[in-house]
Amino acid sequence: YQRRVRGRFSEFAMASPLVANRLLPKYSAACVDLIANSFTHVSAKEPMSMVMGLSRRQWRAMAAPFVERCAEDKLSFVVVDPNTDNVKGVMLNEDWKEVPPPEFHHLDDTWKPVQAIFAAANNGFKIEEGHIARGQMLHTLYFSTIHPDVRRQGAMQQMWQECVQVAQKYNFADIMVHCTSDSGERLATKLGFENVNAIRFREFEYHGQKPFMDLPDMSQEFRELACYRRHVPSDLY
C-alpha cells in the first residue's frame, strides 16, 4: 500500500481500494454502528455474542465510550470508501496503561462474565510481561473490526500493517491484542505476534459457573482467549 498525505494514512492495494484516516469525532457514530452490527452479524460467529446472547444495543453501549475517547486521541484509525467516506473498518488503539471509561463498569449484568474473563487474561499477561510503562505498549482493543462486505479481501491484514505504522510513529515498543478464535490466532502469528498467555474457555469459572463451557462445541475455532504481543521495530532501540 502507499502512504497518503494531508491527514490520510494509507491507500490499501485491494480490488476496491480503501483509505485509512485518523479516527475523528465525525466518524464516531458510524464506528459504533459498525461494531454493533459486525459483532452480531450472522456471518461473524463472534464467540462472546454467541454464548452470552449480546445484542446490537448492548454492543453499542459497550463500544460507544471507547470509540468517543479514541476519537479524541491520535492512535486509532478508520478505513473508508474513498468515494463515499463510508466507514468500512475501525482499529481502536490505546496505551496499555489506559483504564476503561467509567461507563464500562456500569454495563448490564450480561457483560459481567465477559469482563471477568478479559480481566483474568489481562492479569495473566501482566504477570508474564512484568512492569509495563506508559507509552511502552499499544493495546489494540478487541472490538476493532471490519465491515462484513470487505471480509476475506485482505482488509484486516492491511489494518494490522497500518497499526504497526502507528505504533512506530508514536514510539511504542510493543503491540498487544486479544484473540478468541483459531483463525484470529493464525493471523496474529502470521503478522509476527507471539502468544503470551491464554485462558481455555472450557476451564474459566465465574461465580462457580463456567459460562463459556459450550463455546468449543459451538465451533472448533473457539478454544481460548489468548493475549498476543509483537515487538515494534524502531530506530530508537
Short mmCIF file of C-alpha atoms in Angstrom, two decimals:
data_model
loop_
_atom_site.label_atom_id
_atom_site.label_comp_id
_atom_site.label_asym_id
_atom_site.label_seq_id
_atom_site.Cartn_x
_atom_site.Cartn_y
_atom_site.Cartn_z
CA TYR A 1 0.00 0.00 0.00
CA GLN A 2 1.05 3.59 -0.49
CA ARG A 3 1.35 6.32 2.09
CA ARG A 4 -1.16 9.14 1.66
CA VAL A 5 -0.59 12.79 2.62
CA ARG A 6 -2.76 15.57 4.04
CA GLY A 7 -4.04 13.68 7.03
CA ARG A 8 -4.70 10.37 5.31
CA PHE A 9 -2.79 7.31 6.41
CA SER A 10 -2.65 4.72 3.64
CA GLU A 11 -4.34 3.53 0.49
CA PHE A 12 -4.77 -0.23 0.52
CA ALA A 13 -3.87 -2.15 -2.61
CA MET A 14 -7.16 -4.05 -2.90
CA ALA A 15 -9.77 -4.76 -5.55
CA SER A 16 -11.91 -1.99 -4.05
CA PRO A 17 -9.33 0.40 -2.57
CA LEU A 18 -9.94 1.61 0.94
CA VAL A 19 -8.29 4.59 2.55
CA ALA A 20 -7.18 4.76 6.18
CA ASN A 21 -7.87 8.02 8.01
CA ARG A 22 -7.32 9.01 11.59
CA LEU A 23 -10.39 8.30 13.73
CA LEU A 24 -12.06 11.68 14.21
CA PRO A 25 -15.27 12.53 16.11
CA LYS A 26 -17.18 12.77 12.82
CA TYR A 27 -16.70 9.02 12.38
CA SER A 28 -17.68 8.01 15.92
CA ALA A 29 -21.36 7.20 15.36
CA ALA A 30 -20.58 5.18 12.22
CA CYS A 31 -17.87 3.25 14.10
CA VAL A 32 -20.21 2.37 16.95
CA ASP A 33 -22.83 1.15 14.46
CA LEU A 34 -20.19 -0.84 12.58
CA ILE A 35 -19.02 -2.57 15.77
CA ALA A 36 -22.57 -3.35 16.91
CA ASN A 37 -23.63 -4.68 13.52
CA SER A 38 -20.40 -6.55 12.83
CA PHE A 39 -20.23 -8.37 16.16
CA THR A 40 -23.86 -9.51 15.90
CA HIS A 41 -23.88 -10.25 12.16
CA VAL A 42 -24.95 -13.80 11.31
CA SER A 43 -21.68 -14.45 9.47
CA ALA A 44 -19.45 -13.09 12.22
CA LYS A 45 -19.77 -16.02 14.66
CA GLU A 46 -18.39 -13.78 17.39
CA PRO A 47 -17.94 -16.05 20.44
CA MET A 48 -18.98 -13.60 23.16
CA SER A 49 -22.17 -12.69 21.30
CA MET A 50 -22.93 -16.35 20.60
CA VAL A 51 -22.60 -17.64 24.14
CA MET A 52 -23.92 -14.59 26.03
CA GLY A 53 -26.59 -13.55 23.52
CA LEU A 54 -25.25 -9.99 23.26
CA SER A 55 -27.44 -7.67 21.19
CA ARG A 56 -26.64 -4.68 18.99
CA ARG A 57 -27.89 -2.40 21.74
CA GLN A 58 -25.52 -3.97 24.24
CA TRP A 59 -22.55 -3.72 21.89
CA ARG A 60 -23.36 -0.06 21.25
CA ALA A 61 -23.50 0.66 24.99
CA MET A 62 -20.12 -1.01 25.50
CA ALA A 63 -18.31 0.36 22.45
CA ALA A 64 -19.50 3.98 22.41
CA PRO A 65 -17.42 5.30 25.35
CA PHE A 66 -14.25 3.71 23.97
CA VAL A 67 -14.85 4.99 20.44
CA GLU A 68 -15.57 8.52 21.66
CA ARG A 69 -12.41 8.55 23.74
CA CYS A 70 -10.28 7.11 20.93
CA ALA A 71 -11.64 9.76 18.57
CA GLU A 72 -10.07 12.42 20.78
CA ASP A 73 -6.67 10.71 20.64
CA LYS A 74 -4.32 10.12 17.70
CA LEU A 75 -3.69 6.37 17.85
CA SER A 76 -6.84 4.97 16.22
CA PHE A 77 -7.97 4.98 12.62
CA VAL A 78 -10.79 4.03 10.30
CA VAL A 79 -10.77 2.64 6.79
CA VAL A 80 -13.27 4.27 4.48
CA ASP A 81 -14.54 4.04 0.94
CA PRO A 82 -12.72 6.94 -0.73
CA ASN A 83 -15.73 7.71 -2.91
CA THR A 84 -18.35 7.90 -0.16
CA ASP A 85 -16.32 8.29 3.06
CA ASN A 86 -18.39 5.43 4.49
CA VAL A 87 -16.60 3.60 7.31
CA LYS A 88 -15.64 0.03 6.38
CA GLY A 89 -13.36 -0.72 9.30
CA VAL A 90 -12.08 0.66 12.58
CA MET A 91 -8.91 -0.05 14.55
CA LEU A 92 -9.14 1.21 18.13
CA ASN A 93 -5.79 1.68 19.84
CA GLU A 94 -4.96 2.91 23.33
CA ASP A 95 -1.99 2.94 25.62
CA TRP A 96 -1.99 -0.31 27.61
CA LYS A 97 -1.99 1.71 30.83
CA GLU A 98 -5.29 3.42 29.94
CA VAL A 99 -8.10 2.35 32.26
CA PRO A 100 -11.58 1.60 30.88
CA PRO A 101 -14.00 4.53 30.74
CA PRO A 102 -16.41 4.80 33.71
CA GLU A 103 -19.36 3.58 31.63
CA PHE A 104 -17.63 0.23 31.19
CA HIS A 105 -18.20 -0.58 34.84
CA HIS A 106 -21.93 0.17 34.60
CA LEU A 107 -22.88 -2.14 31.73
CA ASP A 108 -25.72 -4.58 32.33
CA ASP A 109 -25.02 -7.89 34.03
CA THR A 110 -24.82 -9.84 30.77
CA TRP A 111 -21.36 -8.35 30.30
CA LYS A 112 -20.03 -9.46 33.71
CA PRO A 113 -18.60 -12.86 32.66
CA VAL A 114 -17.08 -11.27 29.54
CA GLN A 115 -15.45 -8.54 31.60
CA ALA A 116 -14.21 -11.15 34.06
CA ILE A 117 -12.50 -13.41 31.50
CA PHE A 118 -10.79 -10.46 29.80
CA ALA A 119 -9.65 -9.16 33.20
CA ALA A 120 -8.24 -12.58 34.07
CA ALA A 121 -6.43 -12.79 30.73
CA ASN A 122 -5.00 -9.30 31.19
CA ASN A 123 -3.82 -10.12 34.69
CA GLY A 124 -2.03 -13.20 33.37
CA PHE A 125 -0.49 -11.09 30.63
CA LYS A 126 0.81 -8.57 33.17
CA ILE A 127 2.35 -11.35 35.24
CA GLU A 128 4.16 -12.73 32.18
CA GLU A 129 5.32 -9.33 30.92
CA GLY A 130 6.27 -7.72 34.21
CA HIS A 131 6.19 -3.95 34.56
CA ILE A 132 4.71 -2.14 31.55
CA ALA A 133 5.35 1.60 31.49
CA ARG A 134 3.02 4.18 29.98
CA GLY A 135 4.00 4.73 26.38
CA GLN A 136 5.58 1.30 26.07
CA MET A 137 2.76 -0.90 24.76
CA LEU A 138 -0.03 -0.13 22.30
CA HIS A 139 -3.24 -2.02 23.08
CA THR A 140 -5.48 -2.76 20.11
CA LEU A 141 -8.98 -3.19 21.52
CA TYR A 142 -10.79 -6.47 20.95
CA PHE A 143 -13.73 -4.93 19.12
CA SER A 144 -11.69 -3.42 16.31
CA THR A 145 -13.40 -4.76 13.21
CA ILE A 146 -14.16 -4.55 9.51
CA HIS A 147 -17.47 -4.49 7.66
CA PRO A 148 -18.76 -7.94 6.61
CA ASP A 149 -18.73 -6.76 2.98
CA VAL A 150 -14.93 -6.44 2.93
CA ARG A 151 -14.01 -9.57 4.87
CA ARG A 152 -11.64 -12.07 3.28
CA GLN A 153 -10.26 -9.36 0.99
CA GLY A 154 -7.10 -8.65 2.97
CA ALA A 155 -8.51 -5.58 4.71
CA MET A 156 -7.82 -6.79 8.26
CA GLN A 157 -4.24 -7.71 7.45
CA GLN A 158 -3.73 -4.27 5.90
CA MET A 159 -5.21 -2.64 9.00
CA TRP A 160 -2.70 -4.50 11.16
CA GLN A 161 0.12 -3.27 8.97
CA GLU A 162 -1.21 0.25 9.44
CA CYS A 163 -1.36 -0.36 13.19
CA VAL A 164 2.35 -1.18 13.23
CA GLN A 165 2.99 2.10 11.39
CA VAL A 166 1.04 3.99 14.06
CA ALA A 167 2.96 2.25 16.85
CA GLN A 168 6.25 3.14 15.18
CA LYS A 169 5.23 6.75 14.70
CA TYR A 170 4.48 7.20 18.41
CA ASN A 171 7.46 5.14 19.62
CA PHE A 172 5.62 2.21 21.19
CA ALA A 173 7.90 -0.78 21.73
CA ASP A 174 5.16 -3.43 21.53
CA ILE A 175 1.57 -4.07 20.44
CA MET A 176 -0.86 -6.25 22.40
CA VAL A 177 -4.08 -7.82 21.12
CA HIS A 178 -6.64 -10.43 22.25
CA CYS A 179 -7.65 -13.39 20.09
CA THR A 180 -10.73 -15.57 20.64
CA SER A 181 -10.53 -17.90 17.64
CA ASP A 182 -8.01 -20.16 15.96
CA SER A 183 -8.26 -18.11 12.75
CA GLY A 184 -7.51 -14.94 14.70
CA GLU A 185 -4.51 -16.60 16.29
CA ARG A 186 -3.23 -17.78 12.90
CA LEU A 187 -3.45 -14.24 11.53
CA ALA A 188 -1.70 -12.86 14.62
CA THR A 189 1.11 -15.38 14.22
CA LYS A 190 1.39 -14.56 10.51
CA LEU A 191 1.77 -10.89 11.42
CA GLY A 192 4.59 -11.57 13.87
CA PHE A 193 2.65 -11.74 17.15
CA GLU A 194 3.52 -14.26 19.85
CA ASN A 195 1.14 -15.98 22.26
CA VAL A 196 2.00 -14.77 25.78
CA ASN A 197 -0.82 -16.39 27.77
CA ALA A 198 -4.28 -17.83 27.28
CA ILE A 199 -7.38 -18.95 29.19
CA ARG A 200 -9.26 -22.01 27.98
CA PHE A 201 -12.96 -21.31 27.54
CA ARG A 202 -13.93 -24.69 28.99
CA GLU A 203 -11.94 -24.06 32.16
CA PHE A 204 -12.83 -20.46 33.05
CA GLU A 205 -15.04 -20.11 36.12
CA TYR A 206 -17.13 -17.12 37.14
CA HIS A 207 -19.01 -17.24 40.44
CA GLY A 208 -18.89 -21.03 40.46
CA GLN A 209 -20.17 -21.35 36.88
CA LYS A 210 -18.43 -21.98 33.55
CA PRO A 211 -20.21 -19.51 31.26
CA PHE A 212 -18.03 -20.26 28.20
CA MET A 213 -18.08 -24.05 28.61
CA ASP A 214 -20.13 -24.60 25.44
CA LEU A 215 -18.07 -22.42 23.09
CA PRO A 216 -15.78 -25.19 21.78
CA ASP A 217 -18.90 -27.24 20.99
CA MET A 218 -20.37 -24.35 19.00
CA SER A 219 -17.23 -24.20 16.88
CA GLN A 220 -13.83 -25.86 17.00
CA GLU A 221 -12.44 -22.39 16.31
CA PHE A 222 -13.24 -21.29 19.86
CA ARG A 223 -10.77 -22.82 22.28
CA GLU A 224 -9.31 -19.95 24.27
CA LEU A 225 -8.97 -16.24 24.92
CA ALA A 226 -5.33 -15.51 24.17
CA CYS A 227 -3.13 -12.45 24.65
CA TYR A 228 -0.68 -11.85 21.82
CA ARG A 229 2.23 -9.41 21.67
CA ARG A 230 4.63 -8.34 18.97
CA HIS A 231 7.69 -6.14 19.03
CA VAL A 232 7.57 -2.93 17.01
CA PRO A 233 10.78 -2.28 15.05
CA SER A 234 12.23 1.16 15.64
CA ASP A 235 15.47 3.05 15.13
CA LEU A 236 15.22 4.23 18.74
CA TYR A 237 16.06 0.84 20.28
#
